[in-house]
PDB file of C-alpha atoms in Angstrom:
ATOM      1  CA  UNK A   1     -42.869  -5.943   5.992  1.00 70.00           C
ATOM      2  CA  UNK A   2     -39.268  -5.308   5.149  1.00 80.00           C
ATOM      3  CA  UNK A   3     -36.855  -4.106   7.803  1.00 89.00           C
ATOM      4  CA  UNK A   4     -33.171  -3.286   7.985  1.00 93.00           C
ATOM      5  CA  UNK A   5     -30.929  -3.243  11.050  1.00 95.00           C
ATOM      6  CA  UNK A   6     -27.513  -1.663  11.036  1.00 96.00           C
ATOM      7  CA  UNK A   7     -25.476  -2.815  14.006  1.00 94.00           C
ATOM      8  CA  UNK A   8     -23.608   0.102  15.521  1.00 93.00           C
ATOM      9  CA  UNK A   9     -24.666   3.701  14.998  1.00 94.00           C
ATOM     10  CA  UNK A  10     -21.007   4.782  15.193  1.00 96.00           C
ATOM     11  CA  UNK A  11     -17.894   2.949  14.002  1.00 97.00           C
ATOM     12  CA  UNK A  12     -14.390   4.310  14.469  1.00 97.00           C
ATOM     13  CA  UNK A  13     -11.291   2.974  12.688  1.00 97.00           C
ATOM     14  CA  UNK A  14      -7.730   4.069  12.105  1.00 97.00           C
ATOM     15  CA  UNK A  15      -6.560   5.069   8.671  1.00 97.00           C
ATOM     16  CA  UNK A  16      -5.402   1.936   6.850  1.00 97.00           C
ATOM     17  CA  UNK A  17      -7.487  -0.416   9.003  1.00 98.00           C
ATOM     18  CA  UNK A  18     -10.279  -2.697   7.836  1.00 98.00           C
ATOM     19  CA  UNK A  19     -13.738  -1.152   7.621  1.00 98.00           C
ATOM     20  CA  UNK A  20     -16.685  -3.418   8.483  1.00 98.00           C
ATOM     21  CA  UNK A  21     -20.215  -2.013   8.613  1.00 98.00           C
ATOM     22  CA  UNK A  22     -22.925  -4.509   9.482  1.00 98.00           C
ATOM     23  CA  UNK A  23     -26.374  -4.795   7.944  1.00 97.00           C
ATOM     24  CA  UNK A  24     -29.067  -7.397   8.563  1.00 96.00           C
ATOM     25  CA  UNK A  25     -32.430  -7.436   6.848  1.00 93.00           C
ATOM     26  CA  UNK A  26     -35.744  -9.202   7.012  1.00 89.00           C
ATOM     27  CA  UNK A  27     -37.677  -9.949   3.872  1.00 78.00           C
ATOM     28  CA  UNK A  28     -40.379 -12.386   2.820  1.00 70.00           C
ATOM     29  CA  UNK A  29     -39.179 -12.380  -0.781  1.00 72.00           C
ATOM     30  CA  UNK A  30     -35.729 -12.375  -2.391  1.00 72.00           C
ATOM     31  CA  UNK A  31     -34.338  -8.977  -1.496  1.00 80.00           C
ATOM     32  CA  UNK A  32     -32.575  -6.362  -3.497  1.00 88.00           C
ATOM     33  CA  UNK A  33     -29.982  -4.711  -1.289  1.00 92.00           C
ATOM     34  CA  UNK A  34     -28.195  -1.387  -1.457  1.00 94.00           C
ATOM     35  CA  UNK A  35     -25.498   0.558   0.349  1.00 97.00           C
ATOM     36  CA  UNK A  36     -25.513   4.352   0.120  1.00 97.00           C
ATOM     37  CA  UNK A  37     -23.044   6.897   1.496  1.00 97.00           C
ATOM     38  CA  UNK A  38     -23.893  10.389   2.702  1.00 96.00           C
ATOM     39  CA  UNK A  39     -21.385  13.164   3.350  1.00 94.00           C
ATOM     40  CA  UNK A  40     -22.435  15.983   5.717  1.00 90.00           C
ATOM     41  CA  UNK A  41     -25.339  18.092   4.425  1.00 86.00           C
ATOM     42  CA  UNK A  42     -25.417  16.253   1.106  1.00 91.00           C
ATOM     43  CA  UNK A  43     -27.664  13.746  -0.617  1.00 93.00           C
ATOM     44  CA  UNK A  44     -27.070  10.002  -0.797  1.00 95.00           C
ATOM     45  CA  UNK A  45     -24.739   8.385  -3.303  1.00 96.00           C
ATOM     46  CA  UNK A  46     -24.968   4.732  -4.294  1.00 96.00           C
ATOM     47  CA  UNK A  47     -21.943   2.662  -3.270  1.00 97.00           C
ATOM     48  CA  UNK A  48     -23.127  -0.724  -4.534  1.00 96.00           C
ATOM     49  CA  UNK A  49     -26.169  -2.935  -4.941  1.00 93.00           C
ATOM     50  CA  UNK A  50     -27.083  -6.606  -5.028  1.00 92.00           C
ATOM     51  CA  UNK A  51     -29.892  -7.813  -7.255  1.00 86.00           C
ATOM     52  CA  UNK A  52     -29.174 -11.355  -8.454  1.00 83.00           C
ATOM     53  CA  UNK A  53     -26.147 -13.435  -9.383  1.00 85.00           C
ATOM     54  CA  UNK A  54     -22.756 -13.185  -7.699  1.00 88.00           C
ATOM     55  CA  UNK A  55     -23.135 -12.681  -3.975  1.00 90.00           C
ATOM     56  CA  UNK A  56     -19.940 -10.638  -3.610  1.00 95.00           C
ATOM     57  CA  UNK A  57     -20.608  -7.187  -4.988  1.00 96.00           C
ATOM     58  CA  UNK A  58     -17.936  -4.607  -5.684  1.00 96.00           C
ATOM     59  CA  UNK A  59     -18.691  -0.922  -5.552  1.00 96.00           C
ATOM     60  CA  UNK A  60     -17.058   2.450  -5.826  1.00 95.00           C
ATOM     61  CA  UNK A  61     -14.155   3.725  -3.702  1.00 94.00           C
ATOM     62  CA  UNK A  62     -12.885   0.192  -2.958  1.00 96.00           C
ATOM     63  CA  UNK A  63     -15.965  -0.955  -1.040  1.00 97.00           C
ATOM     64  CA  UNK A  64     -17.556  -4.367  -1.398  1.00 97.00           C
ATOM     65  CA  UNK A  65     -20.392  -6.281   0.246  1.00 97.00           C
ATOM     66  CA  UNK A  66     -21.391  -9.919   0.435  1.00 95.00           C
ATOM     67  CA  UNK A  67     -24.972 -11.141   0.352  1.00 94.00           C
ATOM     68  CA  UNK A  68     -25.411 -14.079   2.744  1.00 93.00           C
ATOM     69  CA  UNK A  69     -28.930 -15.433   2.494  1.00 90.00           C
ATOM     70  CA  UNK A  70     -28.537 -17.909   5.368  1.00 90.00           C
ATOM     71  CA  UNK A  71     -27.487 -15.091   7.695  1.00 92.00           C
ATOM     72  CA  UNK A  72     -29.809 -12.462   6.156  1.00 93.00           C
ATOM     73  CA  UNK A  73     -26.827 -10.144   6.052  1.00 95.00           C
ATOM     74  CA  UNK A  74     -25.238  -7.702   3.633  1.00 96.00           C
ATOM     75  CA  UNK A  75     -22.175  -6.358   5.428  1.00 98.00           C
ATOM     76  CA  UNK A  76     -20.040  -3.633   3.837  1.00 98.00           C
ATOM     77  CA  UNK A  77     -16.247  -3.881   3.902  1.00 98.00           C
ATOM     78  CA  UNK A  78     -13.167  -2.032   2.729  1.00 98.00           C
ATOM     79  CA  UNK A  79      -9.682  -3.455   3.314  1.00 97.00           C
ATOM     80  CA  UNK A  80      -7.975  -0.160   4.105  1.00 97.00           C
ATOM     81  CA  UNK A  81      -9.759   2.931   5.395  1.00 97.00           C
ATOM     82  CA  UNK A  82      -8.967   6.376   4.070  1.00 97.00           C
ATOM     83  CA  UNK A  83      -9.723   9.697   5.719  1.00 96.00           C
ATOM     84  CA  UNK A  84     -12.094  10.511   2.873  1.00 96.00           C
ATOM     85  CA  UNK A  85     -14.269   7.507   3.842  1.00 97.00           C
ATOM     86  CA  UNK A  86     -15.564   9.377   6.896  1.00 97.00           C
ATOM     87  CA  UNK A  87     -19.307   9.709   6.284  1.00 97.00           C
ATOM     88  CA  UNK A  88     -22.641   8.146   7.183  1.00 97.00           C
ATOM     89  CA  UNK A  89     -23.538   4.863   5.514  1.00 98.00           C
ATOM     90  CA  UNK A  90     -27.018   3.516   4.917  1.00 97.00           C
ATOM     91  CA  UNK A  91     -28.096  -0.002   4.087  1.00 96.00           C
ATOM     92  CA  UNK A  92     -31.437  -0.350   2.269  1.00 94.00           C
ATOM     93  CA  UNK A  93     -33.688  -3.121   0.993  1.00 91.00           C
ATOM     94  CA  UNK A  94     -36.100  -2.888  -1.918  1.00 85.00           C
ATOM     95  CA  UNK A  95     -39.392  -4.704  -2.244  1.00 71.00           C
ATOM     96  CA  UNK A  96     -42.443  -4.791  -4.420  1.00 60.00           C
ATOM     97  CA  UNK A  97     -45.128  -2.231  -3.770  1.00 55.00           C
ATOM     98  CA  UNK A  98     -48.675  -3.097  -2.783  1.00 52.00           C
ATOM     99  CA  UNK A  99     -50.943  -4.586  -5.409  1.00 49.00           C
ATOM    100  CA  UNK A 100     -48.090  -6.316  -7.191  1.00 49.00           C
ATOM    101  CA  UNK A 101     -46.790  -3.177  -8.845  1.00 53.00           C
ATOM    102  CA  UNK A 102     -43.140  -3.010  -9.717  1.00 51.00           C
ATOM    103  CA  UNK A 103     -42.570  -0.009  -7.469  1.00 63.00           C
ATOM    104  CA  UNK A 104     -39.272  -0.334  -5.667  1.00 69.00           C
ATOM    105  CA  UNK A 105     -39.861   1.078  -2.228  1.00 77.00           C
ATOM    106  CA  UNK A 106     -36.626   1.405  -0.302  1.00 87.00           C
ATOM    107  CA  UNK A 107     -36.568   0.663   3.418  1.00 89.00           C
ATOM    108  CA  UNK A 108     -33.489   2.165   5.075  1.00 93.00           C
ATOM    109  CA  UNK A 109     -31.533   1.231   8.140  1.00 94.00           C
ATOM    110  CA  UNK A 110     -30.822   3.850  10.780  1.00 95.00           C
ATOM    111  CA  UNK A 111     -27.365   4.619   9.408  1.00 95.00           C
ATOM    112  CA  UNK A 112     -23.806   4.125  10.666  1.00 97.00           C
ATOM    113  CA  UNK A 113     -21.452   7.063  11.073  1.00 96.00           C
ATOM    114  CA  UNK A 114     -17.896   6.067  10.164  1.00 97.00           C
ATOM    115  CA  UNK A 115     -15.055   8.033  11.738  1.00 97.00           C
ATOM    116  CA  UNK A 116     -11.497   7.550  10.451  1.00 97.00           C
ATOM    117  CA  UNK A 117      -8.604   8.519  12.724  1.00 96.00           C
ATOM    118  CA  UNK A 118      -5.169   9.448  11.382  1.00 94.00           C
TER     119      UNK A 118
ATOM    120  CA  UNK B   1     -25.090  17.320 -16.661  1.00 64.00           C
ATOM    121  CA  UNK B   2     -28.056  15.167 -15.682  1.00 72.00           C
ATOM    122  CA  UNK B   3     -29.173  15.173 -12.098  1.00 94.00           C
ATOM    123  CA  UNK B   4     -31.599  16.227  -9.430  1.00 96.00           C
ATOM    124  CA  UNK B   5     -31.787  19.737  -8.054  1.00 96.00           C
ATOM    125  CA  UNK B   6     -33.485  20.781  -4.843  1.00 97.00           C
ATOM    126  CA  UNK B   7     -34.160  24.297  -3.698  1.00 95.00           C
ATOM    127  CA  UNK B   8     -33.735  26.088  -1.470  1.00 95.00           C
ATOM    128  CA  UNK B   9     -30.806  24.595   0.423  1.00 95.00           C
ATOM    129  CA  UNK B  10     -32.168  26.047   3.696  1.00 95.00           C
ATOM    130  CA  UNK B  11     -35.773  27.005   4.418  1.00 94.00           C
ATOM    131  CA  UNK B  12     -37.282  28.662   7.447  1.00 92.00           C
ATOM    132  CA  UNK B  13     -40.910  28.194   8.416  1.00 89.00           C
ATOM    133  CA  UNK B  14     -42.963  30.339  10.731  1.00 89.00           C
ATOM    134  CA  UNK B  15     -45.733  28.964  12.929  1.00 84.00           C
ATOM    135  CA  UNK B  16     -48.865  28.183  10.902  1.00 86.00           C
ATOM    136  CA  UNK B  17     -47.160  28.675   7.553  1.00 91.00           C
ATOM    137  CA  UNK B  18     -47.132  26.349   4.565  1.00 94.00           C
ATOM    138  CA  UNK B  19     -43.829  26.042   2.738  1.00 95.00           C
ATOM    139  CA  UNK B  20     -42.954  24.357  -0.551  1.00 96.00           C
ATOM    140  CA  UNK B  21     -39.746  22.501  -1.353  1.00 97.00           C
ATOM    141  CA  UNK B  22     -38.740  22.225  -4.977  1.00 98.00           C
ATOM    142  CA  UNK B  23     -37.404  19.098  -6.698  1.00 98.00           C
ATOM    143  CA  UNK B  24     -36.494  18.983 -10.385  1.00 98.00           C
ATOM    144  CA  UNK B  25     -34.818  16.193 -12.375  1.00 97.00           C
ATOM    145  CA  UNK B  26     -33.510  16.041 -15.922  1.00 96.00           C
ATOM    146  CA  UNK B  27     -32.786  12.316 -15.936  1.00 94.00           C
ATOM    147  CA  UNK B  28     -36.017  11.470 -17.776  1.00 92.00           C
ATOM    148  CA  UNK B  29     -37.023   9.286 -14.839  1.00 92.00           C
ATOM    149  CA  UNK B  30     -40.637   8.248 -14.378  1.00 91.00           C
ATOM    150  CA  UNK B  31     -40.592   7.747 -10.602  1.00 91.00           C
ATOM    151  CA  UNK B  32     -39.895  10.385  -7.956  1.00 94.00           C
ATOM    152  CA  UNK B  33     -39.801  10.217  -4.166  1.00 94.00           C
ATOM    153  CA  UNK B  34     -39.662  12.427  -1.087  1.00 97.00           C
ATOM    154  CA  UNK B  35     -37.893  11.308   2.081  1.00 97.00           C
ATOM    155  CA  UNK B  36     -37.516  12.868   5.489  1.00 97.00           C
ATOM    156  CA  UNK B  37     -34.261  12.357   7.397  1.00 96.00           C
ATOM    157  CA  UNK B  38     -33.950  12.798  11.160  1.00 93.00           C
ATOM    158  CA  UNK B  39     -30.755  12.022  13.106  1.00 86.00           C
ATOM    159  CA  UNK B  40     -30.511   8.341  14.017  1.00 82.00           C
ATOM    160  CA  UNK B  41     -33.703   7.390  12.157  1.00 85.00           C
ATOM    161  CA  UNK B  42     -32.516   6.796   8.631  1.00 89.00           C
ATOM    162  CA  UNK B  43     -34.766   7.951   5.801  1.00 94.00           C
ATOM    163  CA  UNK B  44     -38.534   7.684   5.897  1.00 94.00           C
ATOM    164  CA  UNK B  45     -40.720   7.859   2.800  1.00 93.00           C
ATOM    165  CA  UNK B  46     -43.231  10.698   2.654  1.00 96.00           C
ATOM    166  CA  UNK B  47     -44.741  10.440  -0.844  1.00 96.00           C
ATOM    167  CA  UNK B  48     -43.857   8.840  -4.144  1.00 93.00           C
ATOM    168  CA  UNK B  49     -44.994   9.138  -7.727  1.00 93.00           C
ATOM    169  CA  UNK B  50     -44.573   6.564 -10.482  1.00 89.00           C
ATOM    170  CA  UNK B  51     -46.096   8.635 -13.266  1.00 90.00           C
ATOM    171  CA  UNK B  52     -47.297  12.145 -14.018  1.00 93.00           C
ATOM    172  CA  UNK B  53     -50.592  13.115 -12.334  1.00 95.00           C
ATOM    173  CA  UNK B  54     -50.407  10.179  -9.934  1.00 93.00           C
ATOM    174  CA  UNK B  55     -48.835   9.825  -6.488  1.00 94.00           C
ATOM    175  CA  UNK B  56     -49.157   7.679  -3.365  1.00 92.00           C
ATOM    176  CA  UNK B  57     -48.645   8.208   0.334  1.00 94.00           C
ATOM    177  CA  UNK B  58     -45.571   6.783   1.942  1.00 92.00           C
ATOM    178  CA  UNK B  59     -45.047   5.909   5.580  1.00 91.00           C
ATOM    179  CA  UNK B  60     -45.296   9.437   7.040  1.00 95.00           C
ATOM    180  CA  UNK B  61     -47.544  11.458   4.701  1.00 96.00           C
ATOM    181  CA  UNK B  62     -49.560  13.282   7.370  1.00 96.00           C
ATOM    182  CA  UNK B  63     -48.961  17.022   7.246  1.00 96.00           C
ATOM    183  CA  UNK B  64     -47.469  16.929   3.746  1.00 97.00           C
ATOM    184  CA  UNK B  65     -48.840  17.294   0.222  1.00 97.00           C
ATOM    185  CA  UNK B  66     -47.369  16.859  -3.263  1.00 98.00           C
ATOM    186  CA  UNK B  67     -48.216  17.350  -6.918  1.00 97.00           C
ATOM    187  CA  UNK B  68     -46.852  15.805 -10.112  1.00 97.00           C
ATOM    188  CA  UNK B  69     -47.991  17.937 -13.024  1.00 97.00           C
ATOM    189  CA  UNK B  70     -44.776  17.503 -15.008  1.00 96.00           C
ATOM    190  CA  UNK B  71     -42.446  14.542 -15.336  1.00 96.00           C
ATOM    191  CA  UNK B  72     -39.492  16.670 -14.278  1.00 97.00           C
ATOM    192  CA  UNK B  73     -40.984  18.219 -11.155  1.00 98.00           C
ATOM    193  CA  UNK B  74     -42.270  16.875  -7.829  1.00 98.00           C
ATOM    194  CA  UNK B  75     -42.740  19.705  -5.290  1.00 98.00           C
ATOM    195  CA  UNK B  76     -43.428  18.946  -1.636  1.00 98.00           C
ATOM    196  CA  UNK B  77     -45.537  21.236   0.551  1.00 97.00           C
ATOM    197  CA  UNK B  78     -45.071  21.077   4.296  1.00 96.00           C
ATOM    198  CA  UNK B  79     -48.376  22.245   5.730  1.00 94.00           C
ATOM    199  CA  UNK B  80     -49.161  23.849   9.066  1.00 90.00           C
ATOM    200  CA  UNK B  81     -50.605  20.468  10.114  1.00 89.00           C
ATOM    201  CA  UNK B  82     -47.067  19.068  10.303  1.00 90.00           C
ATOM    202  CA  UNK B  83     -46.216  19.881  13.896  1.00 87.00           C
ATOM    203  CA  UNK B  84     -42.594  18.795  13.830  1.00 91.00           C
ATOM    204  CA  UNK B  85     -41.267  19.797  10.416  1.00 93.00           C
ATOM    205  CA  UNK B  86     -37.630  20.395  11.339  1.00 94.00           C
ATOM    206  CA  UNK B  87     -35.656  17.843   9.313  1.00 95.00           C
ATOM    207  CA  UNK B  88     -33.517  17.275   6.235  1.00 96.00           C
ATOM    208  CA  UNK B  89     -35.669  16.556   3.179  1.00 97.00           C
ATOM    209  CA  UNK B  90     -34.351  14.485   0.297  1.00 97.00           C
ATOM    210  CA  UNK B  91     -35.848  14.051  -3.137  1.00 97.00           C
ATOM    211  CA  UNK B  92     -34.968  11.054  -5.296  1.00 95.00           C
ATOM    212  CA  UNK B  93     -35.836   9.644  -8.686  1.00 94.00           C
ATOM    213  CA  UNK B  94     -35.566   6.339 -10.529  1.00 91.00           C
ATOM    214  CA  UNK B  95     -36.429   4.964 -13.931  1.00 86.00           C
ATOM    215  CA  UNK B  96     -39.499   3.386 -12.375  1.00 76.00           C
ATOM    216  CA  UNK B  97     -39.869   0.280 -14.455  1.00 65.00           C
ATOM    217  CA  UNK B  98     -38.263  -2.447 -12.349  1.00 64.00           C
ATOM    218  CA  UNK B  99     -38.002  -2.677  -8.601  1.00 60.00           C
ATOM    219  CA  UNK B 100     -34.313  -3.337  -8.212  1.00 61.00           C
ATOM    220  CA  UNK B 101     -33.290  -0.150  -9.906  1.00 77.00           C
ATOM    221  CA  UNK B 102     -31.257   2.552  -8.266  1.00 87.00           C
ATOM    222  CA  UNK B 103     -32.742   5.673  -6.736  1.00 91.00           C
ATOM    223  CA  UNK B 104     -30.711   8.846  -7.339  1.00 93.00           C
ATOM    224  CA  UNK B 105     -30.818  11.549  -4.705  1.00 95.00           C
ATOM    225  CA  UNK B 106     -30.758  15.319  -4.764  1.00 96.00           C
ATOM    226  CA  UNK B 107     -28.598  17.426  -2.406  1.00 96.00           C
ATOM    227  CA  UNK B 108     -31.412  17.998   0.100  1.00 96.00           C
ATOM    228  CA  UNK B 109     -33.244  20.894   1.749  1.00 96.00           C
ATOM    229  CA  UNK B 110     -32.909  21.600   5.453  1.00 95.00           C
ATOM    230  CA  UNK B 111     -36.128  22.942   6.956  1.00 95.00           C
ATOM    231  CA  UNK B 112     -35.981  24.868  10.203  1.00 92.00           C
ATOM    232  CA  UNK B 113     -38.763  26.351  12.285  1.00 87.00           C
ATOM    233  CA  UNK B 114     -38.532  29.946  13.480  1.00 83.00           C
TER     234      UNK B 114
END
């Protein structure tokens, strides 16, 4: 079974500082990996995703993530935090459904709340 | 604009009552999903549907029911058998043909128990 672990339920940074949100996964097959962002009382918005190819993936709002197979990690980074980055971030992994169907079930991590201080 | 709409934004349930959450999409997506979100637990899959008139249980289907009579609509009923229904409910959709595709989420419905 797939699983996702996000290290740190809360991360606090100063405006302009590096943002690093950690995600580790377990998967028996090559994974497809996603980062979503959620602002309070809203739905989830896709930040970026890794499927195949280049292991460094760039997303919206200046975020990027690197797929490291040897470390089973997909950490999210942003060089300089902005106040508007304050939100909850979810890492997710997609796998094949039962019976070999192409259903892409998403398994989510527990989420990391990012706080940005002025 | 294409997207997913959920209604109502807030819903109150009385003891022993069934309530239905609406989810509509105009993205022409085949697959639709319902998730439950509780603080500190991420999102957990309740039900999903890959095609009209077909749906499967997710990880926490007990106490919930769904229907998929139209491609655009995937309503979720929270039955009286669900003893702890207070949560934020999110509906999502995807094209449904390949497993690395993106799921798009609606704005959510918050269900509270009176």
